[in-house]
mmCIF file of C-alpha atoms in Angstrom:
data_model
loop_
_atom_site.group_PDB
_atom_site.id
_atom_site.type_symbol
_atom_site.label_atom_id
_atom_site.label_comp_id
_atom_site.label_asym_id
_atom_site.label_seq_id
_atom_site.Cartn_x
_atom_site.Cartn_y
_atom_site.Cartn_z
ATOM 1 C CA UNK A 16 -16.569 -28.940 -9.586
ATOM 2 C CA UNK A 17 -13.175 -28.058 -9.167
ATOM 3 C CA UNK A 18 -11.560 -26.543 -5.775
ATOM 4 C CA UNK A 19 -11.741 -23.076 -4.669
ATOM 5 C CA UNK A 20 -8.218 -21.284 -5.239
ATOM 6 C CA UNK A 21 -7.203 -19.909 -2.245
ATOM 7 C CA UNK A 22 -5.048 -16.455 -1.894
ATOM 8 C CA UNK A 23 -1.588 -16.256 -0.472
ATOM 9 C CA UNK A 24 -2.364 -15.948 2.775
ATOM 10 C CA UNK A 25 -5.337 -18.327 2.958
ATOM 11 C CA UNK A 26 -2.907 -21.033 1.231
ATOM 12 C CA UNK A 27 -0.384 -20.542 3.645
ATOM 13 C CA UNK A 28 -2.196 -21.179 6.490
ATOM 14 C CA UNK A 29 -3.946 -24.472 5.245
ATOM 15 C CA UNK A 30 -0.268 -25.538 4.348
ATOM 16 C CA UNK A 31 0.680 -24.734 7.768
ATOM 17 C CA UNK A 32 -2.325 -26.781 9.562
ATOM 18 C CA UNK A 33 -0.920 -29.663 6.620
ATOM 19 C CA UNK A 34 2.743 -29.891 7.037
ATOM 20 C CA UNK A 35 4.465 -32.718 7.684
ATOM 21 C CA UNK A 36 8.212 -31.698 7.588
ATOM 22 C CA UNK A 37 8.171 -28.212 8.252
ATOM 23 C CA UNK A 38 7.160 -26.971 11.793
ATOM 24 C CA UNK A 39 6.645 -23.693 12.810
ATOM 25 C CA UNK A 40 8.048 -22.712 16.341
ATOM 26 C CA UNK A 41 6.376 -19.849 18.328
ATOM 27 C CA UNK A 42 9.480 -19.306 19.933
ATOM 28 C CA UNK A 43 11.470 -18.790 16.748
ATOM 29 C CA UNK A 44 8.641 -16.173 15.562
ATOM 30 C CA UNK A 45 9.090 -13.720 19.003
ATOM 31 C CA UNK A 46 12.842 -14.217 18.399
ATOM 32 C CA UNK A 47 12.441 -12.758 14.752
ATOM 33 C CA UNK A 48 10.158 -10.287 16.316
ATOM 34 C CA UNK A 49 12.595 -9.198 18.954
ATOM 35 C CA UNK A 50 15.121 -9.042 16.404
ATOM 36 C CA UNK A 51 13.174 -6.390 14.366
ATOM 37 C CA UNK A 52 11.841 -4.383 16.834
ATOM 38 C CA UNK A 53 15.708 -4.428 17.855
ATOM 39 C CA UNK A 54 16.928 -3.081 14.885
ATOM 40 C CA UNK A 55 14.489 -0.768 14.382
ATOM 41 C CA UNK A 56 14.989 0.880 17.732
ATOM 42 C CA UNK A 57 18.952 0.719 16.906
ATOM 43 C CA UNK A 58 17.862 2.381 13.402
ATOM 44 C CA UNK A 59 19.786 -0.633 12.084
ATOM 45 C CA UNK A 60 16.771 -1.286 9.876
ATOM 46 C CA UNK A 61 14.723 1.422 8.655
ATOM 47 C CA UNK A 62 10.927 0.779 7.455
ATOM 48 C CA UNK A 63 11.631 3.249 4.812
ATOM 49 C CA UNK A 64 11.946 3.058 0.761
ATOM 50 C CA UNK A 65 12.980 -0.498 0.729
ATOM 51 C CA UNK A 66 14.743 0.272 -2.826
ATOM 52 C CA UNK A 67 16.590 3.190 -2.808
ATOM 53 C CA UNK A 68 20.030 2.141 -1.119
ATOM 54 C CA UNK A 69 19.653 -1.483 -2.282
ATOM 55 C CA UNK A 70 19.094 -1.712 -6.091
ATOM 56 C CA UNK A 71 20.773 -0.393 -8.851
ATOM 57 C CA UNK A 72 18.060 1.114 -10.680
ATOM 58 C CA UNK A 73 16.981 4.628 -11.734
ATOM 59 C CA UNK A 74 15.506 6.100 -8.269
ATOM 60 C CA UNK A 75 12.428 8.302 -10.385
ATOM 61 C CA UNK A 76 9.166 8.175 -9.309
ATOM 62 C CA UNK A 77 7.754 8.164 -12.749
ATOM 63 C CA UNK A 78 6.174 5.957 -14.943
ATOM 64 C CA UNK A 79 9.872 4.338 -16.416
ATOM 65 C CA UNK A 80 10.136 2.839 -12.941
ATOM 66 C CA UNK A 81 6.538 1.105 -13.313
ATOM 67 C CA UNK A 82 7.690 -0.148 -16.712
ATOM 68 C CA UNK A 83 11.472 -0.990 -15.654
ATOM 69 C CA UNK A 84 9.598 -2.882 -12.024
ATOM 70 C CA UNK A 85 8.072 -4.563 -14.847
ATOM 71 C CA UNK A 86 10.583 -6.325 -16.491
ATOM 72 C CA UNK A 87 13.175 -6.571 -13.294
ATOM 73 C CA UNK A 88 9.870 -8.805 -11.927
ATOM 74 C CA UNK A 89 9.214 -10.720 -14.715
ATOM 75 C CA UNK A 90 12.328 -12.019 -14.942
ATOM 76 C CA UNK A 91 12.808 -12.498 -11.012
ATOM 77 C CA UNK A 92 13.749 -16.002 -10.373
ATOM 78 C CA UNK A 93 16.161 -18.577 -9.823
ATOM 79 C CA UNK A 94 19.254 -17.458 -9.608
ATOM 80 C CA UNK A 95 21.160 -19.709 -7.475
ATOM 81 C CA UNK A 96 24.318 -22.185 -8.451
ATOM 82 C CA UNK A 97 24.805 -25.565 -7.153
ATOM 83 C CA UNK A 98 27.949 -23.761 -5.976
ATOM 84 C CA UNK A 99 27.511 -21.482 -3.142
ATOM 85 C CA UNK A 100 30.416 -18.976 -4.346
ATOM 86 C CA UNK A 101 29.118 -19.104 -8.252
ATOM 87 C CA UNK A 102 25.861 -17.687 -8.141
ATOM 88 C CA UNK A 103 25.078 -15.246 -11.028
ATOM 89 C CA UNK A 104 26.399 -11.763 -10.842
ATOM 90 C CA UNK A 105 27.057 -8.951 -12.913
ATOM 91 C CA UNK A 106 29.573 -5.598 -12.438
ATOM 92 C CA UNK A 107 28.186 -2.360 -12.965
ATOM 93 C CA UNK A 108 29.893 0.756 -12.042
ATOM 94 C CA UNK A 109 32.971 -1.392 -10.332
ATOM 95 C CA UNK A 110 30.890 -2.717 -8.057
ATOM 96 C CA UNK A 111 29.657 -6.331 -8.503
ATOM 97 C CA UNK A 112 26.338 -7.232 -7.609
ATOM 98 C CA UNK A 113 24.980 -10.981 -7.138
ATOM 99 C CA UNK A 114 21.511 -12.828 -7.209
ATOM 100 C CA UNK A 115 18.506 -10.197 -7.941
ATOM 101 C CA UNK A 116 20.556 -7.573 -7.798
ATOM 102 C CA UNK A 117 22.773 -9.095 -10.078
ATOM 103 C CA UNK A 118 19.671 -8.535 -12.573
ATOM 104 C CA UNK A 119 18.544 -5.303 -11.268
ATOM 105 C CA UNK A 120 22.618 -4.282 -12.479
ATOM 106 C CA UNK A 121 22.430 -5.964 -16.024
ATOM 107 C CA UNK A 122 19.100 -3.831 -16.897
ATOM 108 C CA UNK A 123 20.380 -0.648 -15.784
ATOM 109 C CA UNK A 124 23.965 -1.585 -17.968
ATOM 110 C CA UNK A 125 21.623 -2.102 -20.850
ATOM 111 C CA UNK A 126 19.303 1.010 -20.793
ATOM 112 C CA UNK A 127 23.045 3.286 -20.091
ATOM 113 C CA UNK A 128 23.989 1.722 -23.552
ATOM 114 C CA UNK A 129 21.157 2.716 -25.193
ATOM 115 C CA UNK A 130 19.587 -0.818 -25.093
ATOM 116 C CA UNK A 131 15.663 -0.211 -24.621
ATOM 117 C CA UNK A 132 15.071 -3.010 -22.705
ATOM 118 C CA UNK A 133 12.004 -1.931 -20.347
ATOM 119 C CA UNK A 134 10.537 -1.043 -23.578
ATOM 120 C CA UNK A 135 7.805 -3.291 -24.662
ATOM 121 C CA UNK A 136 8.265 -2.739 -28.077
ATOM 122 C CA UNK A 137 11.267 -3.660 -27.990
ATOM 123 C CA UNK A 138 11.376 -6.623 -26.191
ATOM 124 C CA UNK A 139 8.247 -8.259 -27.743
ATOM 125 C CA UNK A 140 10.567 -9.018 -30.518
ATOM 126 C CA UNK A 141 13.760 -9.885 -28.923
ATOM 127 C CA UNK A 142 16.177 -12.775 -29.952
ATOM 128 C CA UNK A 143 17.817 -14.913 -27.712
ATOM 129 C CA UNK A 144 20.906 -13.745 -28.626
ATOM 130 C CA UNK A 145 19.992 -10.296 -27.799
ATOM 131 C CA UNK A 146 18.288 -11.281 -24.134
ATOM 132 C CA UNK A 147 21.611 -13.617 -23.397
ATOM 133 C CA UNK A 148 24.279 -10.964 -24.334
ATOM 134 C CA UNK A 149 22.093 -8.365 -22.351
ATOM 135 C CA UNK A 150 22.002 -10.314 -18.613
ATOM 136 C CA UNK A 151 25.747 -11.943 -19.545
ATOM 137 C CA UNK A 152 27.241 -12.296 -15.904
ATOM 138 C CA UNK A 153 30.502 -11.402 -14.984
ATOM 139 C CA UNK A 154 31.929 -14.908 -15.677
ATOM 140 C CA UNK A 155 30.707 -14.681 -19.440
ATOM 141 C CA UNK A 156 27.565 -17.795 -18.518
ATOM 142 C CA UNK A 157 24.587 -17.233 -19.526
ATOM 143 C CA UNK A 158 22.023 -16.234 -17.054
ATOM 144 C CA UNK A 159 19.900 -19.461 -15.648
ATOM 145 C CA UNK A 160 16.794 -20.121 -17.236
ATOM 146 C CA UNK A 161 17.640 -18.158 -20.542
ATOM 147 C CA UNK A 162 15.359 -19.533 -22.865
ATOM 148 C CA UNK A 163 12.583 -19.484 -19.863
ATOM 149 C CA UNK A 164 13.371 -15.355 -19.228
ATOM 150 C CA UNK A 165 13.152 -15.155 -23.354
ATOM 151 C CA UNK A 166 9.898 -16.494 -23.893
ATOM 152 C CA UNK A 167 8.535 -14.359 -21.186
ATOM 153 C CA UNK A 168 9.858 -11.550 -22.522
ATOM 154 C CA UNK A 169 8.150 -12.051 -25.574
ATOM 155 C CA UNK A 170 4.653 -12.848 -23.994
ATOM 156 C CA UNK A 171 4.444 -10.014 -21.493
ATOM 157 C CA UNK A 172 5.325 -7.552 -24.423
ATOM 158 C CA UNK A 173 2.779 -9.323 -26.431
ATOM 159 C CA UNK A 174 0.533 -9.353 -23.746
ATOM 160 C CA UNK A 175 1.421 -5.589 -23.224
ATOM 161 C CA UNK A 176 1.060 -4.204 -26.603
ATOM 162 C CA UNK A 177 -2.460 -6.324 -26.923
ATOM 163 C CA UNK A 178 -4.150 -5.454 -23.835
ATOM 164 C CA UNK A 179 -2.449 -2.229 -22.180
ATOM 165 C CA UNK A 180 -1.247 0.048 -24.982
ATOM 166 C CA UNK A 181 2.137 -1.344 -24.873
ATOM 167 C CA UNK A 182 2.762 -0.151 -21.261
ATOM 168 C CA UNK A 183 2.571 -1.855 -17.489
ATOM 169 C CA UNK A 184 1.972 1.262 -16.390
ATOM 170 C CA UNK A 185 -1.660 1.423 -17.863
ATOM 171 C CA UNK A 186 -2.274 -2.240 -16.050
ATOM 172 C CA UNK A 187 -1.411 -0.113 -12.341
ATOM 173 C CA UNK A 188 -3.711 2.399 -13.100
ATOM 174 C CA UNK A 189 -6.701 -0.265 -13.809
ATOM 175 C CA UNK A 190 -5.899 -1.110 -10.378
ATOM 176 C CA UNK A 191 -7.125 2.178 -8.831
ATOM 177 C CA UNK A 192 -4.967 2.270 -6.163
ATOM 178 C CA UNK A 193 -5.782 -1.259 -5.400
ATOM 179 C CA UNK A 194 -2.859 -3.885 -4.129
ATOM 180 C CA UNK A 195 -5.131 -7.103 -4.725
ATOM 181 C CA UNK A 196 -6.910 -5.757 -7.784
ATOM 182 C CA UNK A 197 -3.303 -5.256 -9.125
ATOM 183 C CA UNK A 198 -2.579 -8.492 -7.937
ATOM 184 C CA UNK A 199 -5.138 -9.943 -9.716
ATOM 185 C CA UNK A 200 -4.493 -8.291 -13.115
ATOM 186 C CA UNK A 201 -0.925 -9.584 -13.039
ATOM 187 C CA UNK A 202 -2.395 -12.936 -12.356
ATOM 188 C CA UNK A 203 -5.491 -12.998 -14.775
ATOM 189 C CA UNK A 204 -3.793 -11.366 -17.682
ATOM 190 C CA UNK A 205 0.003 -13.008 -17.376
ATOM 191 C CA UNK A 206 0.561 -16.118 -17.120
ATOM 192 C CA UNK A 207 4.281 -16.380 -16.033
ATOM 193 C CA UNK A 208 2.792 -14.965 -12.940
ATOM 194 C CA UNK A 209 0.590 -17.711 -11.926
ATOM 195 C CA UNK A 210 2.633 -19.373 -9.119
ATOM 196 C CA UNK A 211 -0.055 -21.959 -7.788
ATOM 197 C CA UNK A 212 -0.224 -25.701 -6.725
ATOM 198 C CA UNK A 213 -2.255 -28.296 -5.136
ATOM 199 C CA UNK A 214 -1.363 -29.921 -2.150
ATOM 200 C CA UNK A 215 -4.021 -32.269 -0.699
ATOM 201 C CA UNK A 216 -6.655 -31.412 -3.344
ATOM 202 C CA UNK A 217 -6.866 -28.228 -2.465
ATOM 203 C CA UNK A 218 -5.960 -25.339 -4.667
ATOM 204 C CA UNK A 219 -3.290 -22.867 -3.042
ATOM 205 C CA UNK A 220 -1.588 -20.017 -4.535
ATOM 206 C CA UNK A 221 1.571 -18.063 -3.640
ATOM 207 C CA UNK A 222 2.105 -15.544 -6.417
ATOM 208 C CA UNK A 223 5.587 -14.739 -5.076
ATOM 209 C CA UNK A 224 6.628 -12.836 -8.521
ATOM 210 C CA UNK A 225 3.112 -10.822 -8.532
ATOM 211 C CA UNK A 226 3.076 -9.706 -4.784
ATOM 212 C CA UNK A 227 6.652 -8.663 -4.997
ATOM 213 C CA UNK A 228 5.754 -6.176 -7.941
ATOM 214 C CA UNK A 229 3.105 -4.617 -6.460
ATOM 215 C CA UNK A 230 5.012 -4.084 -3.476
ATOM 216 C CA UNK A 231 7.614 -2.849 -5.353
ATOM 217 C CA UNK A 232 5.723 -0.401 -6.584
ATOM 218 C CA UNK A 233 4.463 0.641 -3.372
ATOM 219 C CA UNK A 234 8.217 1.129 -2.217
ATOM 220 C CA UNK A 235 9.688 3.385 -4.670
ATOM 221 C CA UNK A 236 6.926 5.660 -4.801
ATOM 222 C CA UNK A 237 6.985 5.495 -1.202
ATOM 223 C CA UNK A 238 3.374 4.425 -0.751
ATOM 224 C CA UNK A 239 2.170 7.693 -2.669
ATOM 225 C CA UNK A 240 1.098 9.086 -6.133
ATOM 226 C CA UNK A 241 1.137 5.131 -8.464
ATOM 227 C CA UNK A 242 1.947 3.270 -4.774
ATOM 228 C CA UNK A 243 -1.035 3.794 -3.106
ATOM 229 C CA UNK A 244 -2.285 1.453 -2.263
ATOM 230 C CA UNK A 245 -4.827 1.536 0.667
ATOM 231 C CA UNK A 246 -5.040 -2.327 0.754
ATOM 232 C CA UNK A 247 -1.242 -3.084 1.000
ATOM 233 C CA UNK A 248 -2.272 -5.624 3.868
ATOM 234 C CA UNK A 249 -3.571 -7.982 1.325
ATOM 235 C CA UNK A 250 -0.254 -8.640 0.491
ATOM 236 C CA UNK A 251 1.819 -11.397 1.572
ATOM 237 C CA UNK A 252 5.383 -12.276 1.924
ATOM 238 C CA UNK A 253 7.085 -13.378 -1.122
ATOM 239 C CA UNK A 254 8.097 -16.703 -0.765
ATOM 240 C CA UNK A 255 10.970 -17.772 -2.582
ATOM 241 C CA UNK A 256 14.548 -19.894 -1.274
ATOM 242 C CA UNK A 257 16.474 -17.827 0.523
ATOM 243 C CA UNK A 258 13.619 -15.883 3.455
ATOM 244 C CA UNK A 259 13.210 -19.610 4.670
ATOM 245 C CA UNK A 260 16.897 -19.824 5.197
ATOM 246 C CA UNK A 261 16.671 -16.443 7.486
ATOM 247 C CA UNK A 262 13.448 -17.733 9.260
ATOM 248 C CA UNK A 263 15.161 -21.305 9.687
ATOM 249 C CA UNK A 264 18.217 -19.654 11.315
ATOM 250 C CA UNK A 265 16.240 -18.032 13.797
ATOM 251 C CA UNK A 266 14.377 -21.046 15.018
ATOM 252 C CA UNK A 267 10.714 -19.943 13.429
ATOM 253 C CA UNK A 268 10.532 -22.744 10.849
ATOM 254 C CA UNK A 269 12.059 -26.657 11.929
ATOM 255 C CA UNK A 270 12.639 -28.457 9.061
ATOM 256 C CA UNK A 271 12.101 -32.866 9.851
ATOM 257 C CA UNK A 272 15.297 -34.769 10.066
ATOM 258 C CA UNK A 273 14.456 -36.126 6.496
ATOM 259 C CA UNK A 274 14.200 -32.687 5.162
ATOM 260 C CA UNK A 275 17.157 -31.515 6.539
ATOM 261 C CA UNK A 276 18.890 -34.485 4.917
ATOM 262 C CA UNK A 277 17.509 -33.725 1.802
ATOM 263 C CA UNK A 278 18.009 -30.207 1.997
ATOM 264 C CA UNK A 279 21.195 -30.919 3.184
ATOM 265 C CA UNK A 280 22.217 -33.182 0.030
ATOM 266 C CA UNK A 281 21.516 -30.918 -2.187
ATOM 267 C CA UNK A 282 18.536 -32.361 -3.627
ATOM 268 C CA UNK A 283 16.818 -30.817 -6.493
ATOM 269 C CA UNK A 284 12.912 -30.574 -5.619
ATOM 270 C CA UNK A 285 10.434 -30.120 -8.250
ATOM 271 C CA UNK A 286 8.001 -27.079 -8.214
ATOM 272 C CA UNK A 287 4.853 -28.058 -7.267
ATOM 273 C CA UNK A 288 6.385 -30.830 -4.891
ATOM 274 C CA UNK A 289 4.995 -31.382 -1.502
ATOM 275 C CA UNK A 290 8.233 -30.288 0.293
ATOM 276 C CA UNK A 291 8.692 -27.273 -1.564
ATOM 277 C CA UNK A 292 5.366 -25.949 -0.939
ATOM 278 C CA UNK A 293 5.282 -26.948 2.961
ATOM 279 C CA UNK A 294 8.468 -24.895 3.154
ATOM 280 C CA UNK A 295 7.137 -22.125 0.525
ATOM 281 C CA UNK A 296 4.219 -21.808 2.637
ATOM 282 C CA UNK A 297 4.847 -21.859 5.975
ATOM 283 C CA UNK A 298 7.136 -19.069 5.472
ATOM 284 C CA UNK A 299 4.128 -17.356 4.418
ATOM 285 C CA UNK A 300 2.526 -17.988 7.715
ATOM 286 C CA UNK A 301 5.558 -16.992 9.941
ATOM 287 C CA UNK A 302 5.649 -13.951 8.423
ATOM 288 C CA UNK A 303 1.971 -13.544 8.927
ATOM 289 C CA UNK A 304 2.626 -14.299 13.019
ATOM 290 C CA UNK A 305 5.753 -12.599 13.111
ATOM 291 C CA UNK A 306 3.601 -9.524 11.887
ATOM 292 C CA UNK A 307 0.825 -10.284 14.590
ATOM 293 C CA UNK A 308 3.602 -10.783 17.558
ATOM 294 C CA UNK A 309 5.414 -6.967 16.118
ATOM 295 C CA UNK A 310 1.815 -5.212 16.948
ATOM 296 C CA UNK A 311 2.844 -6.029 21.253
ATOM 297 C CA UNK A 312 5.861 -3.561 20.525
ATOM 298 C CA UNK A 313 5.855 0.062 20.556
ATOM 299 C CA UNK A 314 7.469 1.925 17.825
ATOM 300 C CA UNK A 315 8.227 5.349 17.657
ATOM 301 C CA UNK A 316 6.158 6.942 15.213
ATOM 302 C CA UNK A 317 8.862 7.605 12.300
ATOM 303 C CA UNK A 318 6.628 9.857 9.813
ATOM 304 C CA UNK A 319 8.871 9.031 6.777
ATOM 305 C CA UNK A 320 8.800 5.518 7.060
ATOM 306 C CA UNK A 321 6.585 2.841 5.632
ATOM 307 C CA UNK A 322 4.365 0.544 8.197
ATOM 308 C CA UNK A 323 5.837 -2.692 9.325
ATOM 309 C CA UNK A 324 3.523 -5.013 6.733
ATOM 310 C CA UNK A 325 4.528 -8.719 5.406
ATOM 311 C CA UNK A 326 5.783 -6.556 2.619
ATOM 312 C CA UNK A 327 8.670 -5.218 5.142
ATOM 313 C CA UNK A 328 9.172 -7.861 7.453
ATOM 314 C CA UNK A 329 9.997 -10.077 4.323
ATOM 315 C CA UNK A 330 12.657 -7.191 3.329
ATOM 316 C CA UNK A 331 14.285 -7.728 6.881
ATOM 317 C CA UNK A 332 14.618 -11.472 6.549
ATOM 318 C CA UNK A 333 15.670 -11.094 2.932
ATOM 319 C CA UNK A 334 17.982 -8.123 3.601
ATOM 320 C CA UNK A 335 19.385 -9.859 6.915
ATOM 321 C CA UNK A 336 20.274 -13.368 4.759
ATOM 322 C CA UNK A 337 22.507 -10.883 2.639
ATOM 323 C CA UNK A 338 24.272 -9.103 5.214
ATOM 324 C CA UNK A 339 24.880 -12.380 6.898
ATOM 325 C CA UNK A 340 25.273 -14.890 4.014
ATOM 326 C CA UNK A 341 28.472 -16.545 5.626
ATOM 327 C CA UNK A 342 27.095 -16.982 8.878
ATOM 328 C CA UNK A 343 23.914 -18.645 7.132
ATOM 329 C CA UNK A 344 25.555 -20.925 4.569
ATOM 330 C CA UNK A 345 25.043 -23.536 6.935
ATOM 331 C CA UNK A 346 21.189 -23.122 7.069
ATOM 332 C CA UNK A 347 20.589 -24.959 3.423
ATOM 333 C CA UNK A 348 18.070 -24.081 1.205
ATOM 334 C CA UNK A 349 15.708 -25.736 -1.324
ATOM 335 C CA UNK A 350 16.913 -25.744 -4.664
ATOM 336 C CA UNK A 351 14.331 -25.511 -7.980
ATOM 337 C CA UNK A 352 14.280 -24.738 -11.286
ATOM 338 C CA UNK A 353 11.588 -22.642 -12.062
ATOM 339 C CA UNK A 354 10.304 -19.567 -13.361
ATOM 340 C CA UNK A 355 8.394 -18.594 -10.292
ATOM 341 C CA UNK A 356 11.103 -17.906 -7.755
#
């Protein structure tokens, strides 16, 4: 009989209680928490719509956000260069935007020029050509992963059109209001969405692509109307290559002197390699302590924002390691090629 497949959070902490080269230092977690509760007192960071200021994307709490979420997730991964000033980026409206965001620009570019990209009829019959010319960076490269981000285009509008009526939005409202049913939709019925492993014979999971779109979700509509979701809490951090880099820098994770090295050397792990899931999932776990150590501070209420969840804390770390990316190029981070982060 094979192994029970853990969730997120139950995967993460087995990894933790596992690891061998990362360590998790309950120091380093009340230094992240301090940090938070410090910026939220300062109103530095704001538990509000995470999206709003941040992305360039159409700001409508409608039903084109669910399907352009859609898309922007399914296509959310791997966007680093071996070179830390050549990472994929894109200019839209003079202002040049790298990484995810870099992304989040080239599908807004598309649907101003009439390109119906969030469109699943559309895209379930997309060339190559068509997906490369439409997330062209800046640079004229292709985007990484091109013929990955193709083919999923293709299945999830397949997928889509077969099992939804052709919309993502009908797949949200199966959920009823559910974050883990959603979850599990994503999961069950799309396959580029199944981010698992096994380390030790044991099953884990750590859906970093799936979590992220319900949570997105729950952000732009500001927990309300399609993003409410009265189990948000089930979700998890998303863990992908740079939130270890913020949690590293602040002491929470210790990465073993071979690690480092490796790290260090710019080593190309595998996914599904031991290393890569110790570090993928132990981030996990911080976040889930970092979230237990926040509930000893007192916050004033702030009735617009959104609680301080793993959803939120992850936005900090991943939100801080942009504001600060010179001062954390020297934390390195574990490079892979895949299509799940």
């Amino acid at each position: 009989m094979s192994p029970r497949k853990m969730n997120p959070r139950e995967s993460a902490a087995f990894i933790a209680s596992v690891s061998k080269d990362v360590q998790i230092n309950p120091d380093g977690i009340r230094t992240v928490a301090a940090e938070i509760a410090r910026s939220i007192a300062s109103c530095e960071f704001e538990p509000s719509n995470m999206m709003i200021h941040s992305y360039p994307l159409p700001v409508t709490e409608d039903e084109s956000s669910i399907e352009w979420l859609f898309v922007a997730d399914a296509l959310n991964f791997s966007f680093w260069a071996a070179e830390e000033n050549a990472h994929y980026s894109v200019e839209l409206h003079g202002k040049q935007y790298t990484g995810y965001m870099a992304l989040c620009a080239a599908i807004t570019r598309a649907l101003e020029a009439g390109i119906p990209i969030t469109s699943s009829q559309y895209y379930v019959n997309i060339t190559k050509e068509e997906v490369d010319k439409i997330f062209i960076s800046s640079t004229g490269e292709s985007i990484p992963l091109l013929d990955d981000r193709w083919r999923i285009l293709q299945e999830c509008g397949k997928i889509l059109n077969a099992t939804f009526d052709g919309k993502f939005y009908n797949c949200v409202k199966q959920s009823e209001n559910s974050a883990k049913k959603l979850l599990d939709l994503i999961v069950l019925n799309f396959p580029s969405f199944r981010d698992e492993g096994i380390i030790e014979g044991e099953m884990v999971s750590f859906y970093k692509r799936a979590q992220i779109l319900v949570a997105d979700i729950w952000s732009i509509f500001k927990g309300q109307k399609l993003g409410s979701f009265s189990d948000i809490d089930s979700i998890t951090m998303f863990a992908d290559y740079r939130v270890p880099q913020t949690l590293v820098h602040f002491g929470a994770m210790i990465y073993s002197g071979r690690l480092h090295d490796l790290l260090c050397s710019n080593h190309m792990f595998l996914n599904g390699d031991r290393e890569e899931m110790e570090i993928r999932g132990c981030s996990i776990h911080s976040v889930e302590l970092i979230k237990e150590e926040l509930k000893s501070y007192a916050f004033n209420a702030m009735e617009k924002s959104l609680p301080m969840n793993s959803a939120m804390i992850d936005y900090f770390l991943w939100e801080y390691r942009r504001r600060f990316a010179q001062a954390l190029t020297k934390v390195p981070y574990h490079k892979v090629r895949c299509i799940y982060y």
